[in-house]
CSV table of C-alpha atoms in Angstrom, one decimal:
chain,number,residue,atom,x,y,z
L,12,UNK,CA,0.0,0.0,0.0
L,13,UNK,CA,2.9,2.3,0.9
L,14,UNK,CA,4.5,1.6,-2.5
L,15,UNK,CA,1.2,2.4,-4.3
L,16,UNK,CA,1.0,5.7,-2.4
L,17,UNK,CA,4.5,6.8,-3.3
L,18,UNK,CA,4.1,5.6,-6.9
L,19,UNK,CA,1.0,7.9,-7.2
L,20,UNK,CA,2.8,10.7,-5.4
L,21,UNK,CA,5.8,10.5,-7.7
L,22,UNK,CA,3.6,10.4,-10.8
L,23,UNK,CA,1.7,13.4,-9.6
L,24,UNK,CA,4.7,15.5,-8.7
L,25,UNK,CA,7.5,14.6,-11.0
L,26,UNK,CA,6.5,12.7,-14.1
L,27,UNK,CA,3.8,14.5,-16.1
L,28,UNK,CA,5.4,13.7,-19.5
L,29,UNK,CA,4.7,10.0,-19.0
L,30,UNK,CA,1.0,10.7,-19.7
L,31,UNK,CA,1.6,13.1,-22.5
L,32,UNK,CA,0.2,11.5,-25.6
L,33,UNK,CA,-1.3,14.6,-27.1
L,34,UNK,CA,0.0,17.8,-28.5
L,35,UNK,CA,-0.9,20.7,-26.3
L,36,UNK,CA,-4.2,22.3,-27.3
L,37,UNK,CA,-4.3,21.1,-30.9
L,38,UNK,CA,-6.8,22.7,-33.2
L,39,UNK,CA,-9.2,21.2,-35.7
L,40,UNK,CA,-6.5,21.5,-38.3
L,41,UNK,CA,-4.5,18.9,-36.4
L,42,UNK,CA,-7.3,16.5,-35.9
L,43,UNK,CA,-7.6,13.2,-37.8
L,44,UNK,CA,-10.5,12.6,-40.2
L,45,UNK,CA,-12.1,10.3,-37.7
L,46,UNK,CA,-11.9,13.0,-35.0
L,47,UNK,CA,-13.5,15.5,-37.4
L,48,UNK,CA,-16.3,13.1,-38.2
L,49,UNK,CA,-17.0,12.5,-34.6
L,50,UNK,CA,-17.3,16.1,-33.6
L,51,UNK,CA,-19.0,17.7,-36.6
L,52,UNK,CA,-21.4,15.0,-37.8
L,53,UNK,CA,-24.4,17.1,-36.8
L,54,UNK,CA,-22.9,20.1,-38.5
L,55,UNK,CA,-22.4,18.4,-41.8
L,56,UNK,CA,-26.1,18.1,-42.5
L,57,UNK,CA,-26.8,21.7,-41.4
L,58,UNK,CA,-28.2,24.2,-43.9
L,59,UNK,CA,-26.5,27.1,-42.2
L,60,UNK,CA,-24.5,27.7,-39.0
L,61,UNK,CA,-24.0,30.3,-36.3
L,62,UNK,CA,-20.9,30.6,-34.2
L,63,UNK,CA,-20.9,31.7,-30.6
L,64,UNK,CA,-17.9,32.7,-28.6
L,65,UNK,CA,-18.3,31.6,-25.0
L,66,UNK,CA,-16.6,32.2,-21.7
L,67,UNK,CA,-16.2,29.4,-19.1
L,68,UNK,CA,-15.6,26.5,-21.5
L,69,UNK,CA,-12.9,24.4,-19.8
L,70,UNK,CA,-13.9,20.8,-20.0
L,71,UNK,CA,-15.9,18.1,-21.7
L,72,UNK,CA,-18.6,18.5,-19.2
L,73,UNK,CA,-19.2,22.1,-20.4
L,74,UNK,CA,-19.3,20.9,-24.0
L,75,UNK,CA,-21.7,18.2,-23.1
L,76,UNK,CA,-24.0,20.6,-21.3
L,77,UNK,CA,-24.3,22.7,-24.5
L,78,UNK,CA,-24.9,19.7,-26.6
L,79,UNK,CA,-27.7,18.6,-24.3
L,80,UNK,CA,-29.3,22.1,-24.3
L,81,UNK,CA,-29.2,22.6,-28.1
L,82,UNK,CA,-29.9,18.9,-28.8
L,83,UNK,CA,-33.4,19.5,-27.5
L,84,UNK,CA,-34.2,22.1,-30.1
L,85,UNK,CA,-35.9,21.0,-33.3
L,86,UNK,CA,-34.2,23.7,-35.3
L,87,UNK,CA,-30.7,22.4,-34.6
L,88,UNK,CA,-29.0,19.6,-36.5
L,89,UNK,CA,-26.0,19.5,-34.2
L,90,UNK,CA,-23.2,21.5,-32.6
L,91,UNK,CA,-19.5,21.5,-32.6
L,92,UNK,CA,-17.6,22.6,-29.4
L,93,UNK,CA,-14.0,23.7,-29.8
L,94,UNK,CA,-12.5,23.9,-26.3
L,95,UNK,CA,-9.3,25.5,-27.7
L,96,UNK,CA,-10.9,28.5,-29.3
L,97,UNK,CA,-14.0,28.5,-27.0
L,98,UNK,CA,-16.2,28.6,-30.2
L,99,UNK,CA,-19.4,26.8,-30.4
L,100,UNK,CA,-20.8,26.2,-33.9
L,101,UNK,CA,-24.5,25.6,-34.1
L,102,UNK,CA,-26.0,23.9,-37.2
L,103,UNK,CA,-29.5,24.6,-38.3
L,104,UNK,CA,-32.0,23.0,-40.5
L,105,UNK,CA,-33.2,24.7,-43.7
L,106,UNK,CA,-35.5,27.8,-43.2
L,107,UNK,CA,-35.3,27.8,-39.4
L,108,UNK,CA,-33.2,29.7,-37.0
L,109,UNK,CA,-32.9,30.8,-33.4
L,110,UNK,CA,-32.6,34.5,-32.6
L,111,UNK,CA,-29.5,35.8,-30.7
L,112,UNK,CA,-31.5,36.6,-27.6
L,113,UNK,CA,-32.7,33.0,-27.3
L,114,UNK,CA,-29.3,31.5,-28.1
L,115,UNK,CA,-27.8,33.8,-25.4
L,116,UNK,CA,-30.5,32.6,-22.9
L,117,UNK,CA,-30.0,28.9,-23.7
L,118,UNK,CA,-26.2,29.3,-23.1
L,119,UNK,CA,-26.6,31.4,-20.0
L,120,UNK,CA,-29.2,29.0,-18.5
L,121,UNK,CA,-26.7,26.2,-19.1
L,122,UNK,CA,-24.2,28.1,-16.9
L,123,UNK,CA,-22.0,29.9,-19.4
L,124,UNK,CA,-21.5,33.4,-20.7
L,125,UNK,CA,-21.8,34.5,-24.3
L,126,UNK,CA,-19.2,36.9,-25.5
L,127,UNK,CA,-20.3,37.2,-29.2
L,128,UNK,CA,-22.6,35.6,-31.7
L,129,UNK,CA,-21.4,35.6,-35.4
L,130,UNK,CA,-23.8,35.0,-38.3
O,26,UNK,CA,-29.4,-2.0,6.4
O,27,UNK,CA,-25.6,-1.6,5.9
O,28,UNK,CA,-25.7,-4.5,3.5
O,29,UNK,CA,-28.5,-2.9,1.6
O,30,UNK,CA,-26.6,0.4,1.3
O,31,UNK,CA,-23.4,-1.4,0.1
O,32,UNK,CA,-25.3,-3.6,-2.3
O,33,UNK,CA,-27.1,-0.5,-3.8
O,34,UNK,CA,-23.7,1.3,-4.2
O,35,UNK,CA,-22.1,-1.7,-5.8
O,36,UNK,CA,-25.1,-2.3,-8.1
O,37,UNK,CA,-25.1,1.3,-9.3
O,38,UNK,CA,-21.3,1.2,-9.7
O,39,UNK,CA,-21.5,-1.9,-11.9
O,40,UNK,CA,-24.6,-0.9,-13.8
O,41,UNK,CA,-23.2,2.3,-15.1
O,42,UNK,CA,-20.1,3.1,-17.1
O,43,UNK,CA,-18.5,5.6,-14.6
O,44,UNK,CA,-17.5,15.3,-13.0
O,45,UNK,CA,-17.4,15.9,-9.7
O,46,UNK,CA,-19.5,19.0,-9.8
O,47,UNK,CA,-22.6,18.8,-7.5
O,48,UNK,CA,-24.9,20.5,-10.0
O,49,UNK,CA,-25.4,19.3,-13.6
O,50,UNK,CA,-26.8,21.0,-16.7
O,51,UNK,CA,-30.6,21.7,-16.8
O,52,UNK,CA,-32.6,18.5,-16.7
O,53,UNK,CA,-29.5,16.4,-16.0
O,54,UNK,CA,-29.2,13.4,-13.7
O,55,UNK,CA,-26.0,12.5,-11.9
O,56,UNK,CA,-24.9,9.4,-10.0
O,57,UNK,CA,-21.9,9.8,-7.7
O,58,UNK,CA,-20.4,6.8,-5.9
O,59,UNK,CA,-17.6,7.8,-3.6
O,60,UNK,CA,-15.3,5.9,-1.2
O,61,UNK,CA,-12.5,7.4,0.9
O,62,UNK,CA,-10.7,6.9,4.2
O,63,UNK,CA,-13.8,7.8,6.2
O,64,UNK,CA,-16.9,6.7,4.4
O,65,UNK,CA,-18.7,5.2,1.4
O,66,UNK,CA,-21.4,7.2,-0.2
O,67,UNK,CA,-24.0,7.2,-3.0
O,68,UNK,CA,-25.5,10.5,-4.2
O,69,UNK,CA,-28.1,10.5,-7.0
O,70,UNK,CA,-29.3,13.9,-7.9
O,71,UNK,CA,-31.4,15.8,-10.5
O,72,UNK,CA,-30.7,19.4,-11.6
O,73,UNK,CA,-33.8,21.3,-12.7
O,74,UNK,CA,-31.6,24.2,-13.6
O,75,UNK,CA,-27.8,24.8,-13.7
O,76,UNK,CA,-28.2,26.6,-10.4
O,77,UNK,CA,-29.2,23.7,-8.1
O,78,UNK,CA,-29.7,20.0,-7.7
O,79,UNK,CA,-31.7,17.8,-5.4
O,80,UNK,CA,-31.5,14.1,-4.7
O,81,UNK,CA,-30.9,11.1,-2.4
O,82,UNK,CA,-27.8,10.8,-0.3
O,83,UNK,CA,-26.7,7.7,1.5
O,84,UNK,CA,-23.4,7.5,3.4
O,85,UNK,CA,-21.8,4.9,5.6
O,86,UNK,CA,-19.2,6.2,8.1
O,87,UNK,CA,-17.0,3.2,8.7
O,88,UNK,CA,-15.1,4.2,11.9
O,89,UNK,CA,-18.2,5.1,14.0
O,90,UNK,CA,-20.3,2.6,12.2
O,91,UNK,CA,-23.3,4.7,11.4
O,92,UNK,CA,-25.2,5.5,8.2
O,93,UNK,CA,-27.0,8.5,6.8
O,94,UNK,CA,-30.0,8.5,4.5
O,95,UNK,CA,-31.6,11.7,3.4
O,96,UNK,CA,-32.2,14.4,0.9
O,97,UNK,CA,-29.3,16.6,-0.3
O,98,UNK,CA,-29.6,19.9,-2.0
O,99,UNK,CA,-26.7,21.5,-3.8
O,100,UNK,CA,-26.8,25.2,-4.7
O,101,UNK,CA,-24.4,26.9,-7.2
O,102,UNK,CA,-24.0,30.2,-5.3
O,103,UNK,CA,-21.9,31.8,-8.0
O,104,UNK,CA,-19.9,30.9,-11.1
O,105,UNK,CA,-17.2,33.0,-12.6
O,106,UNK,CA,-16.8,32.3,-16.3
O,107,UNK,CA,-13.6,33.7,-17.8
O,108,UNK,CA,-12.2,33.2,-21.3
O,109,UNK,CA,-9.8,30.5,-20.2
O,110,UNK,CA,-11.0,29.4,-16.8
O,111,UNK,CA,-14.0,28.8,-14.6
O,112,UNK,CA,-14.6,29.1,-10.8
O,113,UNK,CA,-17.5,27.9,-8.7
O,114,UNK,CA,-18.9,28.4,-5.2
O,115,UNK,CA,-21.4,25.8,-4.0
O,116,UNK,CA,-23.4,25.2,-0.8
O,117,UNK,CA,-24.2,21.6,-0.1
O,118,UNK,CA,-26.7,20.6,2.5
O,119,UNK,CA,-28.6,17.5,3.5
O,120,UNK,CA,-31.2,16.4,6.1
O,121,UNK,CA,-32.3,12.9,7.0
O,122,UNK,CA,-31.9,10.1,9.4
O,123,UNK,CA,-28.8,8.7,11.0
O,124,UNK,CA,-28.8,5.0,12.1
O,125,UNK,CA,-26.1,3.5,14.2
O,126,UNK,CA,-25.2,-0.1,15.0
O,127,UNK,CA,-22.1,0.6,17.2
O,128,UNK,CA,-21.8,-0.1,20.9
O,129,UNK,CA,-24.1,2.1,23.1
O,130,UNK,CA,-25.8,3.5,20.0
O,131,UNK,CA,-26.8,0.0,18.7
O,132,UNK,CA,-30.0,0.3,16.7
O,133,UNK,CA,-30.3,4.0,17.6
O,134,UNK,CA,-31.7,6.5,15.1
O,135,UNK,CA,-31.4,10.2,15.2
O,136,UNK,CA,-32.4,13.1,13.0
O,137,UNK,CA,-29.2,14.2,11.1
O,138,UNK,CA,-27.9,16.5,8.6
O,139,UNK,CA,-24.8,18.2,7.2
O,140,UNK,CA,-23.8,21.4,5.4
O,141,UNK,CA,-20.7,22.8,3.9
O,142,UNK,CA,-19.3,24.9,1.1
O,143,UNK,CA,-17.3,23.8,-1.9
O,144,UNK,CA,-15.2,26.0,-4.1
O,145,UNK,CA,-13.2,25.2,-7.2
O,146,UNK,CA,-11.1,26.9,-9.9
O,147,UNK,CA,-9.9,25.3,-13.1
O,148,UNK,CA,-8.6,25.9,-16.5
O,149,UNK,CA,-7.6,23.2,-19.0
O,150,UNK,CA,-4.2,22.7,-17.3
O,151,UNK,CA,-4.6,23.5,-13.6
O,152,UNK,CA,-7.2,22.7,-11.0
O,153,UNK,CA,-7.7,23.6,-7.3
O,154,UNK,CA,-10.6,23.1,-4.9
O,155,UNK,CA,-11.6,23.4,-1.3
O,156,UNK,CA,-14.5,21.8,0.5
O,157,UNK,CA,-15.7,21.6,4.1
O,158,UNK,CA,-18.5,19.9,5.9
O,159,UNK,CA,-20.1,20.0,9.3
O,160,UNK,CA,-22.1,16.9,10.3
O,161,UNK,CA,-24.7,16.7,13.0
O,162,UNK,CA,-26.2,13.3,14.0
O,163,UNK,CA,-27.4,13.9,17.6
O,164,UNK,CA,-25.6,11.7,20.1
O,165,UNK,CA,-24.3,9.4,17.3
O,166,UNK,CA,-21.8,11.8,15.8
O,167,UNK,CA,-20.8,15.5,15.4
O,168,UNK,CA,-17.9,16.3,13.3
O,169,UNK,CA,-16.2,18.8,11.0
O,170,UNK,CA,-13.9,18.0,8.1
O,171,UNK,CA,-12.3,19.9,5.2
O,172,UNK,CA,-10.2,19.0,2.2
O,173,UNK,CA,-8.2,20.8,-0.5
O,174,UNK,CA,-6.9,19.7,-3.8
O,175,UNK,CA,-4.5,20.9,-6.4
O,176,UNK,CA,-4.1,19.2,-9.8
O,177,UNK,CA,-2.7,19.5,-13.2
O,178,UNK,CA,-3.4,17.9,-16.6
O,179,UNK,CA,-0.2,16.5,-18.1
O,180,UNK,CA,-1.7,16.9,-21.6
O,181,UNK,CA,-4.7,18.8,-23.0
O,182,UNK,CA,-7.1,16.7,-25.0
O,183,UNK,CA,-10.0,17.6,-27.2
O,184,UNK,CA,-13.6,17.1,-26.5
O,185,UNK,CA,-14.3,13.3,-26.4
O,186,UNK,CA,-10.7,12.3,-25.5
O,187,UNK,CA,-9.8,10.7,-22.2
O,188,UNK,CA,-8.6,13.6,-20.0
O,189,UNK,CA,-6.1,12.7,-17.2
O,190,UNK,CA,-5.5,14.8,-14.1
O,191,UNK,CA,-2.9,14.2,-11.5
O,192,UNK,CA,-3.9,15.6,-8.2
O,193,UNK,CA,-2.8,15.9,-4.6
O,194,UNK,CA,-5.5,16.0,-1.8
O,195,UNK,CA,-5.0,17.1,1.8
O,196,UNK,CA,-7.7,16.0,4.2
O,197,UNK,CA,-8.1,17.6,7.7
O,198,UNK,CA,-10.5,15.8,10.0
O,199,UNK,CA,-9.9,17.0,13.6
O,200,UNK,CA,-12.0,14.2,15.2
O,201,UNK,CA,-10.2,11.4,13.3
O,202,UNK,CA,-7.2,9.5,14.6
O,203,UNK,CA,-5.3,10.6,11.6
O,204,UNK,CA,-6.1,14.3,11.7
O,205,UNK,CA,-4.2,15.3,8.6
O,206,UNK,CA,-3.6,13.0,5.6
O,207,UNK,CA,-2.1,13.6,2.1
O,208,UNK,CA,-3.2,11.7,-0.9
O,209,UNK,CA,-2.0,11.6,-4.5
O,210,UNK,CA,-4.7,10.6,-6.9
O,211,UNK,CA,-5.4,10.3,-10.6
O,212,UNK,CA,-8.6,11.4,-12.3
O,213,UNK,CA,-9.7,10.1,-15.7
O,214,UNK,CA,-12.5,12.0,-17.3
O,215,UNK,CA,-14.2,11.2,-20.6
O,216,UNK,CA,-17.5,12.7,-21.8
O,217,UNK,CA,-20.1,12.0,-19.1
O,218,UNK,CA,-17.9,9.7,-17.0
O,219,UNK,CA,-15.3,10.5,-14.3
O,220,UNK,CA,-13.2,8.0,-12.3
O,221,UNK,CA,-10.8,8.9,-9.5
O,222,UNK,CA,-8.4,6.6,-7.6
O,223,UNK,CA,-5.8,7.3,-5.0
O,224,UNK,CA,-4.2,6.2,-1.8
O,225,UNK,CA,-3.3,8.3,1.2
O,226,UNK,CA,-0.2,8.3,3.4
O,227,UNK,CA,-1.9,5.8,5.7
O,228,UNK,CA,-2.7,3.4,3.0
O,229,UNK,CA,-6.4,4.3,2.8
O,230,UNK,CA,-7.9,4.1,-0.7
O,231,UNK,CA,-10.0,6.6,-2.5
O,232,UNK,CA,-12.2,5.5,-5.4
O,233,UNK,CA,-14.8,7.8,-6.9
O,234,UNK,CA,-17.0,7.3,-9.8
O,235,UNK,CA,-19.4,9.8,-11.4
O,236,UNK,CA,-21.7,9.5,-14.4
O,237,UNK,CA,-24.0,12.1,-15.8
O,238,UNK,CA,-27.1,11.5,-17.9
């Protein structure tokens, strides 16, 4: 048990590189085709998209929260969350849209802050 | 009763693939199964909004051999959203029944409850948190404990990757035989699942598992 404790302590304090299998903060341009397919599948079928810059996006949980919130909207085909740029791309079906005030409310109600919405 | 609690915890743990925040997104359910040097607990909560959650809390305190069953409410008092970081302040409170099967308190039940604050700050590389809790269970138990964590991510993954955090936790429990303990732990986090494992300087194991729906 003591060995386990000191092993974990050593890993935590001195050996971060042992776990480093990823480049730091890579962007979509660095992603594999499979990664792109995974994250933008709902966006591909979108008629048009809107991009929102958001504060507070720090983890998968934040991304998942936004996916859940927008996933309930009939107008939305899917969203793509980029944790590096803090940009959320929202894909819409043809001839439908959500106004900026509603998008801002949905994101705020999910616990995050909208900086800017680009159309 | 203790067997029932443990069985429930094990069943939930096995039935679900495994985010430690006590409040989820609107309309989100969360299962938290946690085990540390002091207790084993199960917390299942529902978040009507991103501001609070309410749910069942069951906890077995191993040293004094008593268990708690009740309703827990977690309130997000404030969240600070910054371009590259987020900080949160929570109030966590519960009320219910304490049941003891130890010594003079054998088969004794008391009204019980606890309250405490939890605060955290994180960006994609660093993490720190503090949490305290005051417990009242009549003659069965009264205690105060607090813990603090620091952590860092050795690599930064994209959404959907397995995220790894290496952390160090310090526990302060004035009424425990080991008042101050230090624990290195590792956290794995992917999508809706979080798993933590560690062992403290006294050889006591931590194993936490969280799943969000």
